[in-house]
Every structure is written in C-alpha cells, then in structure tokens.
mmCIF file of C-alpha atoms and ligand atoms in Angstrom:
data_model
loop_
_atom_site.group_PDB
_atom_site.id
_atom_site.type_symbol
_atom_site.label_atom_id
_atom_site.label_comp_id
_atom_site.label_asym_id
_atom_site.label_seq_id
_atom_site.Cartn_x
_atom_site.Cartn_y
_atom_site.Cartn_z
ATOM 1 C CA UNK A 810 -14.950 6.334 -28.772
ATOM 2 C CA UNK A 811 -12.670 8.056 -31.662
ATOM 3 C CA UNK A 812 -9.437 6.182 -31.214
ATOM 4 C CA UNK A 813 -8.019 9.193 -32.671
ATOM 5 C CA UNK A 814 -4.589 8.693 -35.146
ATOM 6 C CA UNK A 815 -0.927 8.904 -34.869
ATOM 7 C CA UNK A 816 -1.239 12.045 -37.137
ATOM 8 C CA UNK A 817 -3.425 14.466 -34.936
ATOM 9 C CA UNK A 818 -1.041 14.167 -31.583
ATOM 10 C CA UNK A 819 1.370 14.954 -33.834
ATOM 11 C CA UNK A 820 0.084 18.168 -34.817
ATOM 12 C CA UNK A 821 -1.170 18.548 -31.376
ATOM 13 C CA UNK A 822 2.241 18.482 -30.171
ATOM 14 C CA UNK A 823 3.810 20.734 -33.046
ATOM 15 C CA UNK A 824 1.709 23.385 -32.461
ATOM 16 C CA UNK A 825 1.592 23.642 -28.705
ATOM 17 C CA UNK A 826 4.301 24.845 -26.419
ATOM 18 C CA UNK A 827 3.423 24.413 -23.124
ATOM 19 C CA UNK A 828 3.172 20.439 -21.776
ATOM 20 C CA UNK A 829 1.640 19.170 -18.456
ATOM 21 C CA UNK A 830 2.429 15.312 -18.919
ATOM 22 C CA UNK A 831 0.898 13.185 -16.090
ATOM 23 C CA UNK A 832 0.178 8.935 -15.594
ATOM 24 C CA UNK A 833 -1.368 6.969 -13.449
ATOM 25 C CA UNK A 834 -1.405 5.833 -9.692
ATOM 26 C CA UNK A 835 1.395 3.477 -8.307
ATOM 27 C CA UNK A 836 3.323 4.544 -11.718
ATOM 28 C CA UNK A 837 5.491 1.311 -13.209
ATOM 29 C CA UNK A 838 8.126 1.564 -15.905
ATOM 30 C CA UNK A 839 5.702 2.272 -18.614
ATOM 31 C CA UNK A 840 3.843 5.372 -16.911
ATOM 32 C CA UNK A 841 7.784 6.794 -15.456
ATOM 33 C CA UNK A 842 9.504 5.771 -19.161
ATOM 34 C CA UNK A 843 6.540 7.145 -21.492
ATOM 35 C CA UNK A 844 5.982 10.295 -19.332
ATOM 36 C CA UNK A 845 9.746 10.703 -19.172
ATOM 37 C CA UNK A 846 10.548 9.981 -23.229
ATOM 38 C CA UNK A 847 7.885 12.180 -24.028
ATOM 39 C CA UNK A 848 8.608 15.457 -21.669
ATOM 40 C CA UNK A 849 12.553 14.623 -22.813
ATOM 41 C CA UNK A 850 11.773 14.842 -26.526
ATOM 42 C CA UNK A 851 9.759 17.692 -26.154
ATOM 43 C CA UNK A 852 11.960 20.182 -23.911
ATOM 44 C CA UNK A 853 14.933 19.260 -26.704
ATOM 45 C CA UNK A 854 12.097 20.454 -29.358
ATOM 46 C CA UNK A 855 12.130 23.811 -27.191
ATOM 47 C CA UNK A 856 8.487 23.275 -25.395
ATOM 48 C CA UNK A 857 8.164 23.859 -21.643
ATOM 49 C CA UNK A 858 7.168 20.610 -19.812
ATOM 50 C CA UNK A 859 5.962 19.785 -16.329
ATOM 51 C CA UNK A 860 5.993 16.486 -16.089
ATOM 52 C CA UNK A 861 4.374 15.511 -13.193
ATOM 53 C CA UNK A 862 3.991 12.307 -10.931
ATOM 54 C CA UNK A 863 2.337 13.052 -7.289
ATOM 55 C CA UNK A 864 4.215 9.768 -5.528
ATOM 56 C CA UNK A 865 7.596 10.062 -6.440
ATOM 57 C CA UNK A 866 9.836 7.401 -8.506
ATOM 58 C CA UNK A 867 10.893 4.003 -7.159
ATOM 59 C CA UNK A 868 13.607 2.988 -6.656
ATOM 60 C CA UNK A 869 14.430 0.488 -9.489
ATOM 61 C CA UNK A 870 13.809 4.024 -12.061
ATOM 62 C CA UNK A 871 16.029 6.144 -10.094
ATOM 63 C CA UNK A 872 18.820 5.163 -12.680
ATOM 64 C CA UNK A 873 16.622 6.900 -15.815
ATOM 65 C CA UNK A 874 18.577 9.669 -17.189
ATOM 66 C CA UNK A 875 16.318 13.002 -16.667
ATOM 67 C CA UNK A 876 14.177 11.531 -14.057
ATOM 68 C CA UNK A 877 15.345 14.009 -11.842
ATOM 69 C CA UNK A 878 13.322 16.571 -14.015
ATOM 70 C CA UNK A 879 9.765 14.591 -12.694
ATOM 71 C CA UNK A 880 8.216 17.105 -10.011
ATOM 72 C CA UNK A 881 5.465 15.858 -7.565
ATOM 73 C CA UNK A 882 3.731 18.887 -7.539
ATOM 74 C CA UNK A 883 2.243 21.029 -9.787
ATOM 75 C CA UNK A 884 3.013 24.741 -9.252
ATOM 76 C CA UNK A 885 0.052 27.053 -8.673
ATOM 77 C CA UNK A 886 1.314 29.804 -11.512
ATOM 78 C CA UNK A 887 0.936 27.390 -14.374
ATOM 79 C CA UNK A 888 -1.697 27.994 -16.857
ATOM 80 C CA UNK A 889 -2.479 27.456 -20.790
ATOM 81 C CA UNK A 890 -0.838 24.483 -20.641
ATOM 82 C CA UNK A 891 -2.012 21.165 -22.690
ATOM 83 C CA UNK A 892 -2.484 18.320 -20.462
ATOM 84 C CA UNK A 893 -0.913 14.891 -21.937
ATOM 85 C CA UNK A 894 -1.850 11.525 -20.142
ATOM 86 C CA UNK A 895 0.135 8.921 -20.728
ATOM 87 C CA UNK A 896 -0.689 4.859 -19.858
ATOM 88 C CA UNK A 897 -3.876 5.707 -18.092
ATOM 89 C CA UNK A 898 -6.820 3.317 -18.456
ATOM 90 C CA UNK A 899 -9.371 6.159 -16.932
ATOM 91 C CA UNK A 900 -9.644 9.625 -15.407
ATOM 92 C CA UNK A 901 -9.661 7.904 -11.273
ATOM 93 C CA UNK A 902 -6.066 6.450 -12.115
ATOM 94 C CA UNK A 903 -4.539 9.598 -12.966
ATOM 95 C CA UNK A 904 -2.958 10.682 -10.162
ATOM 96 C CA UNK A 905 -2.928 14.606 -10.612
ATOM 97 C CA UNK A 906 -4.785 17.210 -9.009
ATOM 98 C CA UNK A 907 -8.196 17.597 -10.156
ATOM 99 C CA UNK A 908 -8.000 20.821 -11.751
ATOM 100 C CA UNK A 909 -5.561 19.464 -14.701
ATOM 101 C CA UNK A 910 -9.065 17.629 -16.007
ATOM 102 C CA UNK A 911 -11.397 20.287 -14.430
ATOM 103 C CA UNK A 912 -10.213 23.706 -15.178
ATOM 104 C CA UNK A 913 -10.415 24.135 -18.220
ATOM 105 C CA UNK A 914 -9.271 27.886 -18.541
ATOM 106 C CA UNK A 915 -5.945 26.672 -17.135
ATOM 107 C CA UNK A 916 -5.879 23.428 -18.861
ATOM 108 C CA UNK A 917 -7.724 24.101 -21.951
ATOM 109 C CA UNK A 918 -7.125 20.534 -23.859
ATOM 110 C CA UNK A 919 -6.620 16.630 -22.455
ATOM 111 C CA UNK A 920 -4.724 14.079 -24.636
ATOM 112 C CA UNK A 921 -5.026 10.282 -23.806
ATOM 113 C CA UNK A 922 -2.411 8.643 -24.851
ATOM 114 C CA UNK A 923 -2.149 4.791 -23.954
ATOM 115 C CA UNK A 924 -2.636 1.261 -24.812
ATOM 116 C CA UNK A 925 -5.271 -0.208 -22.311
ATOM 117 C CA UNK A 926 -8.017 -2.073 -23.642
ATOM 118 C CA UNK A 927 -10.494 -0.894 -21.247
ATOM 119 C CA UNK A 928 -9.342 2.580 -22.013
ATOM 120 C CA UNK A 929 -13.025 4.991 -21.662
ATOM 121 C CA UNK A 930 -11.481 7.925 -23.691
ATOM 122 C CA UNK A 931 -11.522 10.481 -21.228
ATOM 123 C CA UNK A 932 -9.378 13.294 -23.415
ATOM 124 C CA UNK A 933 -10.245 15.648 -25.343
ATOM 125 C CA UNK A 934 -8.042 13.911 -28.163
ATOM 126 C CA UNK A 935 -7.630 10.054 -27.896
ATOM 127 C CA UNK A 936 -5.211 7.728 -28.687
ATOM 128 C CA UNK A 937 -5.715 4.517 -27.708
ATOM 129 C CA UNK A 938 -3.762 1.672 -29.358
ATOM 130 C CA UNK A 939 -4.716 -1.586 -27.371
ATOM 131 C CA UNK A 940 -2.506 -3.920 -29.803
ATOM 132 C CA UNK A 941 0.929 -1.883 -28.530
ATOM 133 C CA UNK A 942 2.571 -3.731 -25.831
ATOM 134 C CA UNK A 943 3.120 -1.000 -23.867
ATOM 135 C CA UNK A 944 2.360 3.349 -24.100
ATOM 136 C CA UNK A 945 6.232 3.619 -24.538
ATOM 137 C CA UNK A 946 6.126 1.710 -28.216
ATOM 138 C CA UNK A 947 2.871 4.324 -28.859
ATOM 139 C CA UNK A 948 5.352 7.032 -27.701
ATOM 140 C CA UNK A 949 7.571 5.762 -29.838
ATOM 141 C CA UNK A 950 5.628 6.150 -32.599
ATOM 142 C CA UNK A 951 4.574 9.449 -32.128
ATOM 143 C CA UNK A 952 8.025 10.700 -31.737
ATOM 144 C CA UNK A 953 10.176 8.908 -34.599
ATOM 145 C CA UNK A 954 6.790 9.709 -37.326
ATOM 146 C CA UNK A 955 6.631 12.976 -36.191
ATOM 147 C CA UNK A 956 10.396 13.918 -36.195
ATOM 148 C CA UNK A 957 11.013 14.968 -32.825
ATOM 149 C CA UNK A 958 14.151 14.898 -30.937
ATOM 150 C CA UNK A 959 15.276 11.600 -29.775
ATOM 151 C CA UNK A 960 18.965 10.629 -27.399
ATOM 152 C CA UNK A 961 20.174 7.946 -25.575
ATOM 153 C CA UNK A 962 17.848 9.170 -22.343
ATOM 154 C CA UNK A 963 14.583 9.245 -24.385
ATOM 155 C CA UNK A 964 15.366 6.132 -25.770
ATOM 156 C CA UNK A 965 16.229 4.196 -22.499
ATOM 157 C CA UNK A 966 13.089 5.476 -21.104
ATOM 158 C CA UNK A 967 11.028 3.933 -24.000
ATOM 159 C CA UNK A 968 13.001 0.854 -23.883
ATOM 160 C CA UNK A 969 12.472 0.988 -19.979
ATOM 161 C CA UNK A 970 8.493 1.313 -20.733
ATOM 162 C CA UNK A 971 8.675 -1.466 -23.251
ATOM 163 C CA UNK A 972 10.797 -4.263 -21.408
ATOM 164 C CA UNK A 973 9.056 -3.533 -18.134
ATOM 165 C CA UNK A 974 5.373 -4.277 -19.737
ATOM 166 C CA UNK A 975 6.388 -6.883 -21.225
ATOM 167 C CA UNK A 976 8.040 -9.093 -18.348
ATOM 168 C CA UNK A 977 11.481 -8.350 -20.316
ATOM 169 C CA UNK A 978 9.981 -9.587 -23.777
ATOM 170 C CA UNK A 979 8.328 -12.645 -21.730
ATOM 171 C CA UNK A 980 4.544 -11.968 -22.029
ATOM 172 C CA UNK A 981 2.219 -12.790 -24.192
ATOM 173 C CA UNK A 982 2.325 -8.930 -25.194
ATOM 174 C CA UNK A 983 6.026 -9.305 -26.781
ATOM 175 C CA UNK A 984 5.137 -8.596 -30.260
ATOM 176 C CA UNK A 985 7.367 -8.229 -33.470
ATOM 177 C CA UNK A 986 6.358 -4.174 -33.141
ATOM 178 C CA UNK A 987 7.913 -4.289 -29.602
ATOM 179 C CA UNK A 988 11.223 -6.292 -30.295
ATOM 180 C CA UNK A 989 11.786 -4.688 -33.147
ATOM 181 C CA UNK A 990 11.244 -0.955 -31.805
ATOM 182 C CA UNK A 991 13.757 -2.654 -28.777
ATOM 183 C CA UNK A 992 15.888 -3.315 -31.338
ATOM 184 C CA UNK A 993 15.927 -0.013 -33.406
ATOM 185 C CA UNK A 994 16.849 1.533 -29.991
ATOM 186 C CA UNK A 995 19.743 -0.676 -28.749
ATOM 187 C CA UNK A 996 21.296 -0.502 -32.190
ATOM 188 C CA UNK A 997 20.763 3.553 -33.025
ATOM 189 C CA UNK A 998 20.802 4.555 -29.639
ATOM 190 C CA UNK A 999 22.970 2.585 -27.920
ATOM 191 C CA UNK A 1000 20.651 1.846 -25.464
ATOM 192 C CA UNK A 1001 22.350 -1.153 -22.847
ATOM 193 C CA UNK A 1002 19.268 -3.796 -21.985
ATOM 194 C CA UNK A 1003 21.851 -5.488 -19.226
ATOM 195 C CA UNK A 1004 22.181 -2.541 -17.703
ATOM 196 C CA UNK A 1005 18.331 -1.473 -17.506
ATOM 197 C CA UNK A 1006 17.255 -5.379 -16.546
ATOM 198 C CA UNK A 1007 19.838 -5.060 -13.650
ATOM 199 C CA UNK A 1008 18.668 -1.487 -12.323
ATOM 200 C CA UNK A 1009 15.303 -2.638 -12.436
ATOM 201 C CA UNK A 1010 15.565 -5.757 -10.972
ATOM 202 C CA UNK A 1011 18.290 -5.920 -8.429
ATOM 203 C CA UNK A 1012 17.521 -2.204 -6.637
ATOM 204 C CA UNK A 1013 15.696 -4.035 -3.562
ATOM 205 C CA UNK A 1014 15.766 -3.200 -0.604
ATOM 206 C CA UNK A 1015 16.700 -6.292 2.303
ATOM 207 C CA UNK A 1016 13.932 -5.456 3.768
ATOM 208 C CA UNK A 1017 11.352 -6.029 1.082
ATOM 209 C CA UNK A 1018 13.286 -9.131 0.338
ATOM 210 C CA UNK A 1019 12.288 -10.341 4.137
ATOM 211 C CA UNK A 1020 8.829 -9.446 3.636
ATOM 212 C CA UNK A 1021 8.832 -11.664 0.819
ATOM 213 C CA UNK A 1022 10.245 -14.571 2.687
ATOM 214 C CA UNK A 1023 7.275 -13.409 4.691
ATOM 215 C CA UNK A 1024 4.649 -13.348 2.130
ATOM 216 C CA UNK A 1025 5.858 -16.774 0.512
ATOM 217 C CA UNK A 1026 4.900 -18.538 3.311
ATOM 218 C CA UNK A 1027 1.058 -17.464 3.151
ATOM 219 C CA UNK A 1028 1.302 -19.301 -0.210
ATOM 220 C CA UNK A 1029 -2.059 -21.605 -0.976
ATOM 221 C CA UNK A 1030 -3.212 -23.484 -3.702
ATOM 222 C CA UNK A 1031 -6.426 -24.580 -4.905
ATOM 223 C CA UNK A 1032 -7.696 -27.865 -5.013
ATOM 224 C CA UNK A 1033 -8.054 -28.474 -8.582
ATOM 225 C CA UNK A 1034 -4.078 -26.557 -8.263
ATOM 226 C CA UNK A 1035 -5.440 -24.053 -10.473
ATOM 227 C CA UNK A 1036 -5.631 -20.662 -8.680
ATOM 228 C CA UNK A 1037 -2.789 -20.017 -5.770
ATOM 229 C CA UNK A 1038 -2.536 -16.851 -3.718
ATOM 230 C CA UNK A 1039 -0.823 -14.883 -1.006
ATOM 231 C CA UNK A 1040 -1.864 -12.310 1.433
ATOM 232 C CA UNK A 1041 -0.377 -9.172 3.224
ATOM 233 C CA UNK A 1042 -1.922 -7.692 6.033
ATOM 234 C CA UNK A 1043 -1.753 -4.783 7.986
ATOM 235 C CA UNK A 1044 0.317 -6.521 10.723
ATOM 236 C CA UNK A 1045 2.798 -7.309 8.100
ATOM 237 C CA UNK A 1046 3.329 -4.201 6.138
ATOM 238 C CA UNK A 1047 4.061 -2.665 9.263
ATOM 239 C CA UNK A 1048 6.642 -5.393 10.592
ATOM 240 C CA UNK A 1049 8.617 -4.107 7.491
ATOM 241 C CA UNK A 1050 9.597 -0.401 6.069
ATOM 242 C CA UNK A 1051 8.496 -1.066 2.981
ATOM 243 C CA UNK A 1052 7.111 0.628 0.490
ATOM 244 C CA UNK A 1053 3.712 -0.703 -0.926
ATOM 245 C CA UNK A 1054 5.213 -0.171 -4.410
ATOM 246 C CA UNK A 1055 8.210 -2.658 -3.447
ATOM 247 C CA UNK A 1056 5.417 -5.732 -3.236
ATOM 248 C CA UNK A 1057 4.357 -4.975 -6.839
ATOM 249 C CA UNK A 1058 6.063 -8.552 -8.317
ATOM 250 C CA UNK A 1059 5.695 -11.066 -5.208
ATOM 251 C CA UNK A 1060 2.324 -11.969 -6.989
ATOM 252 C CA UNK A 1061 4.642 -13.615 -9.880
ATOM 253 C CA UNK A 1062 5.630 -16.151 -7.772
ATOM 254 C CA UNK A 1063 1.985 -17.259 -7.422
ATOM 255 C CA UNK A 1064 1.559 -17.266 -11.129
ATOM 256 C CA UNK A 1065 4.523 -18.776 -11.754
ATOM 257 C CA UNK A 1066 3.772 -22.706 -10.099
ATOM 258 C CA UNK A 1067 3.101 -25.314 -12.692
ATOM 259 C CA UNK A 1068 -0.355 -25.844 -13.615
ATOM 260 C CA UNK A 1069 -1.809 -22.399 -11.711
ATOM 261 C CA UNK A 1070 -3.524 -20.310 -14.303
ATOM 262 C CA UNK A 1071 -4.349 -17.108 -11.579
ATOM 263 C CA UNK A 1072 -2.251 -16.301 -9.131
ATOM 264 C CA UNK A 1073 -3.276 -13.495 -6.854
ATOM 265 C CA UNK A 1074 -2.068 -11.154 -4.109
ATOM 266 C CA UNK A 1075 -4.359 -9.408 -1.638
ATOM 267 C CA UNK A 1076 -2.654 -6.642 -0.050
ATOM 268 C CA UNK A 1077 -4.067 -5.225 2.714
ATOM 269 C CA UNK A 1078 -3.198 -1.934 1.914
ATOM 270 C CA UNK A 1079 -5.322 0.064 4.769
ATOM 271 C CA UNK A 1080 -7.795 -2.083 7.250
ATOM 272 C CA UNK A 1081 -10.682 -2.661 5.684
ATOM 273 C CA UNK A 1082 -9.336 -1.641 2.268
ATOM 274 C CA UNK A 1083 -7.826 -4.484 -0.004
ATOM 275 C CA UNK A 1084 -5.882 -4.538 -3.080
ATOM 276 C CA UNK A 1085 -5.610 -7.306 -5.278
ATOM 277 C CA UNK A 1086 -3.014 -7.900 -7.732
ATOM 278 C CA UNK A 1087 -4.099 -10.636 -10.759
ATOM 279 C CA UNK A 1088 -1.655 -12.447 -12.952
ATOM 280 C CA UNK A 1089 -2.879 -15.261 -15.039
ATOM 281 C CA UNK A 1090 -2.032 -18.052 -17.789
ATOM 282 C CA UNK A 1091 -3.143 -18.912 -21.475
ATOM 283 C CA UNK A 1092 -6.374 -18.938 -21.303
ATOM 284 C CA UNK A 1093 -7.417 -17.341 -18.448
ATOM 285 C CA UNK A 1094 -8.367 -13.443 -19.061
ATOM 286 C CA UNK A 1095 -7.813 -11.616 -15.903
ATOM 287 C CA UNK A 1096 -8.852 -7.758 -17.029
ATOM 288 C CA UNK A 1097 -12.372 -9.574 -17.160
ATOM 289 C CA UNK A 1098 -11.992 -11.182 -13.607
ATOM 290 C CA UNK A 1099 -10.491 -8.131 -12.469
ATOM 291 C CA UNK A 1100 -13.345 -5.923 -13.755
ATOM 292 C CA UNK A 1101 -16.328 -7.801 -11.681
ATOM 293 C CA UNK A 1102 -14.664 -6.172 -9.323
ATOM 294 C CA UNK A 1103 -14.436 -2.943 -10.214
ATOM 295 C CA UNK A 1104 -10.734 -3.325 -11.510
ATOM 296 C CA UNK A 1105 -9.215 -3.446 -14.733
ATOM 297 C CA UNK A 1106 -5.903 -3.878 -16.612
ATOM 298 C CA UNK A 1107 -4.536 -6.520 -19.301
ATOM 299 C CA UNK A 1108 -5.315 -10.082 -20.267
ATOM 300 C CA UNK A 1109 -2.253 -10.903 -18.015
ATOM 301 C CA UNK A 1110 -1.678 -8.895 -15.975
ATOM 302 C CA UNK A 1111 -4.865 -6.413 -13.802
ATOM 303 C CA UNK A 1112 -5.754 -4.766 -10.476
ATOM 304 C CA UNK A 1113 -8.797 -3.978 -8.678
ATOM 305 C CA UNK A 1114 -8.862 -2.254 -5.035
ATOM 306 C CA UNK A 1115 -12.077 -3.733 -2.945
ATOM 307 C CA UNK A 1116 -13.269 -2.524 0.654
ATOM 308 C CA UNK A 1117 -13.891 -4.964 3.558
ATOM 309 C CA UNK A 1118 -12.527 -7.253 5.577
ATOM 310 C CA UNK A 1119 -9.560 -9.005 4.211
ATOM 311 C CA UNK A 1120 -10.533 -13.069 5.022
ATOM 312 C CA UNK A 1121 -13.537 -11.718 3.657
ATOM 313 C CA UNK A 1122 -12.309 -10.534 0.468
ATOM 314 C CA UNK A 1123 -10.399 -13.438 0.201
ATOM 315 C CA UNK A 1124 -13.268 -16.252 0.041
ATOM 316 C CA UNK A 1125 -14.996 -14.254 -2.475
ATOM 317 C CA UNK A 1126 -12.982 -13.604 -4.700
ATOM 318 C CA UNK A 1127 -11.793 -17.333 -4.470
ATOM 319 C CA UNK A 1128 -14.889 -18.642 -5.021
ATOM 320 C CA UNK A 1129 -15.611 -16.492 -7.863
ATOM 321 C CA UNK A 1130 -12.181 -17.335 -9.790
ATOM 322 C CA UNK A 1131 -12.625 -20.657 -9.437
ATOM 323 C CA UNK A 1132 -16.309 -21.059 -10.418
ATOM 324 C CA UNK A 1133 -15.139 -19.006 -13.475
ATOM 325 C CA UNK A 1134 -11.994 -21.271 -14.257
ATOM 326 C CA UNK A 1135 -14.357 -24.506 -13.931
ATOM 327 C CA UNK A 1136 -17.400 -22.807 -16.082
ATOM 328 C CA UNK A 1137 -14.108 -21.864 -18.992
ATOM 329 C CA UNK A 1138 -13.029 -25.335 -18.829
ATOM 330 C CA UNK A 1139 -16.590 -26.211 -19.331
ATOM 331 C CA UNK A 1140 -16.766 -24.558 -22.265
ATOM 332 C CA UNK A 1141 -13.788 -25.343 -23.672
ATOM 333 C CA UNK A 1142 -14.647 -28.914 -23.646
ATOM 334 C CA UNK A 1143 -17.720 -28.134 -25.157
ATOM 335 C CA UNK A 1144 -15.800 -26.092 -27.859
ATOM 336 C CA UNK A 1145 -13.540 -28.781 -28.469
ATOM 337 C CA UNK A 1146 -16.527 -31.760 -28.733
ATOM 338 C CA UNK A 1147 -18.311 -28.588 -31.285
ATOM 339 C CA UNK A 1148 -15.647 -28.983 -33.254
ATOM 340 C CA UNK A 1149 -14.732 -32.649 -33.697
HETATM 341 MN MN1 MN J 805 1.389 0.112 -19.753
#
C-alpha cells in the first residue's frame, strides 16, 4: 500500500473546493472530532463541506462547537465533490451511502485519512499513519503544515479526538507527539481539557447508568483470573432506552480488575447477531484476537461483530482467548529461558 505523505493531502486539499468528509460506524470522539476539525478548517479556508455522519452524534459530543453543522444525510444534488475519510480502518466501516465510493462521476477522488494499523488503503490517496495516537493528531498535522485555518472549535475537536483515543492520555498510545500537540492546543488555543473530560464523561443518561448496574452483575472471571467478561442480551437492551452507543465503556470495567489481561463485552446487539467489544493489558494484542474473528482495531483496544447464538459465541470465543493467553505465556517463558 502507498502510505501516501503529509505533503500530497495537502495539495489535495488546496486545490479542491468541494469536501464530502465521512468516518466510520458507531463514530467515537476521534471519527466526530477529526471529521469536525477538518470540515471546520476547511469552510474558514472558503471550501464547501458536507460533512456527513449517517447515525447522528452522542450525546457526550453534543457540547463540540460546530457539531451542529454534521448532517446525516447526504443531499441528492451534490456532485464533483472529493470524498475525505477520516479514522476508518476499511471501506465496510464507513458508514455513508455507497455511491460516495462507487460513483465515481459524482465523487471523482477518495482520501483515507487515519491511523489504524490494519488500515487496507481503500482511497484513491492514502494516508495512513499507524504510530499517531489518534486521526485527530494526523489532522493536526495536515492542518498546522499546511497553513490552514485553525480556532478554538477546530482545536477542541482535535483535542476531543486525541484525549478520547487515548483513555484521556492513559493508554499505551499517549505518546510525546500526542501530549505535546494537547499541549500546543490548550496553550495557543485556549482549549479547556476539564471542561471536555467532564462533557464527555458525565453526559449519561440514568438509565444507561442502571443498565450498567445491570451488566456488572453478569461479570465472570476466568480461572487462571486472566480473561473476565460481561454480556448484554436482547432481554436487557430492551429493559432499558438506551442507546447501543451508551454501552461503548462498560467493557473497561472488565479490563480494569487486577491481574485480567482481556476483558470483553458481548452485546447482543440483534438475536442471533453479537458484538464484541475487546480491551486488553501489556502484553496481550487484541487487534490480532479480534481479527480471527473477522474484527479489527488497536493493540488495546478492537471490535469484531459475529452471528449466532449468544451462549454460543460466548464459549468460543472464551476458549479461544484463553488457549491464546496460555500458548503467549508459553512462549514468553520460553523467550525468557532463550535468553538467560
Ligand atoms: Mn481513532
């Protein structure tokens, strides 16, 4: 794949002047503040944008300046517009109509812009940077090298992208690039980081809060205390009016019990249709777990979406996490005897 460099977007985005800006499914902080930095910065440079996001914005980004300018749908009159797609892994996850990647009279050109590992390079014009901690220090990039317009709202929203990717400069993804880009904001930008942790974190609704309670109480452990998980099923999700996007950090609180190196969530999202959130320890690689079943995502932090019957799901996926955390430890003894 040609990674494609900082200096070719750039010129791509100078000499265009009509955006479609689009991210993936069940967007988080980095798809809503990259999309939302990027479409900012390039309206003030005097370029029409759609920036588009089919599901709406939850709750904890209502409080991003400009968000209101996000449209779920993409009008039918639009055409000869340059399609930019940011902190998507692979053409499934976007969530746009299919004609943005398709029609290629309308849409002439595709940029990929993000920071997965497993990115395929889908666009037309890559730019994949799986060292960044999140797309919104790529953005960053792009915009501060390339001199376009930057505020307090385009900054937030990268600062939004950055701190939500990395746990709030907690994962193992918190790199000197990130702080210090988090710093450059806060200090020319007066950007408030008290302010953005609290909207993000303390939006909840009651009612997802009870599911949790909920949710806790399916909590299991492995024997070797290793891998612990929860489960939602249908029954549940519908006790509650909650929206699936709400449950996205209850898995944490798997991951975060001493000694458990994968903690796991299995959402029963539709019957027979279950999604699995992955979280994992030092050394434990979940983007690899997550892949042998058709999922993907970070070292940390991945997803994968598998169809059958939940209990089902459950056992075999158990079985295979923990056969894989005994065959690592396995070989990290032998590594360790290698090397004595
Ligand atoms: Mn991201």
């Amino acid at each position: 794949m040609n990674s494609g460099e900082y200096h070719q977007i750039i010129d791509f985005l100078k000499t265009h002047d009509r955006f479609i800006l689009g991210s993936h499914i069940n967007p988080d902080g980095d798809a809503i503040g990259s999309l939302l930095a990027l479409g900012l910065s390039l309206q003030m440079a005097g370029k029409q944008v759609k920036m588009l996001l089919p599901e709406g914005i939850p709750a904890s980004f209502h409080f991003l300046d400009g968000v209101e300018l996000i449209s779920p749908t993409l009008s039918s009159g639009i055409s000869q517009a340059m399609v930019v797609c940011v902190d998507c892994a692979e053409k499934s996850r976007l969530n746009a109509p299919p004609e943005l990647l398709q029609d290629k009279a309308r849409f002439p050109l595709v940029v990929n812009v993000d920071h997965h590992i497993s990115n395929d390079g889908f666009g037309d014009l890559n730019l994949v940077r799986p060292y960044a901690s999140a797309t919104g220090e790529i953005v960053y990039r792009l915009l501060t090298a390339g001199g376009f317009p930057m505020d307090k709202r385009v900054a937030t929203a990268i600062y939004t992208a950055i701190a939500t990717d990395t746990g709030f400069f907690r994962y193992s993804n918190t790199s000197g690039e990130a702080l210090y880009i988090a710093a450059q904001l806060v200090q020319e930008y007066q950007v408030a980081p008290a302010y953005i942790s609290e909207r993000v974190h303390e939006e909840k609704s009651y009612e997802s809060i009870k599911l949790l309670g909920e949710v806790l109480s399916t909590l299991q452990l492995s024997k070797d205390r290793k891998v612990s998980w929860m489960k939602i099923n249908q029954a549940l999700l519908g006790k509650y009016p909650v929206e699936l996007e709400e449950t996205n950090g209850f898995v944490t609180y798997a991951n975060s019990i001493q000694g458990v190196l994968v903690g796991l969530l299995f959402k029963e999202v539709k019957p027979n249709e279950v999604k699995i959130s992955w979280r994992s320890k030092e050394p434990v690689d979940v983007s690899v777990l997550a892949a042998h079943f058709g999922g993907g995502g970070h070292a940390r932090a991945a997803g994968c979406t598998i169809s059958g019957a939940l209990e089902d799901i459950i056992e075999q996926v158990l079985a295979f996490v923990e056969e894989y955390i005994q065959e690592s430890v396995k070989t990290d003894r032998n590594l360790a005897e290698a090397g004595r």
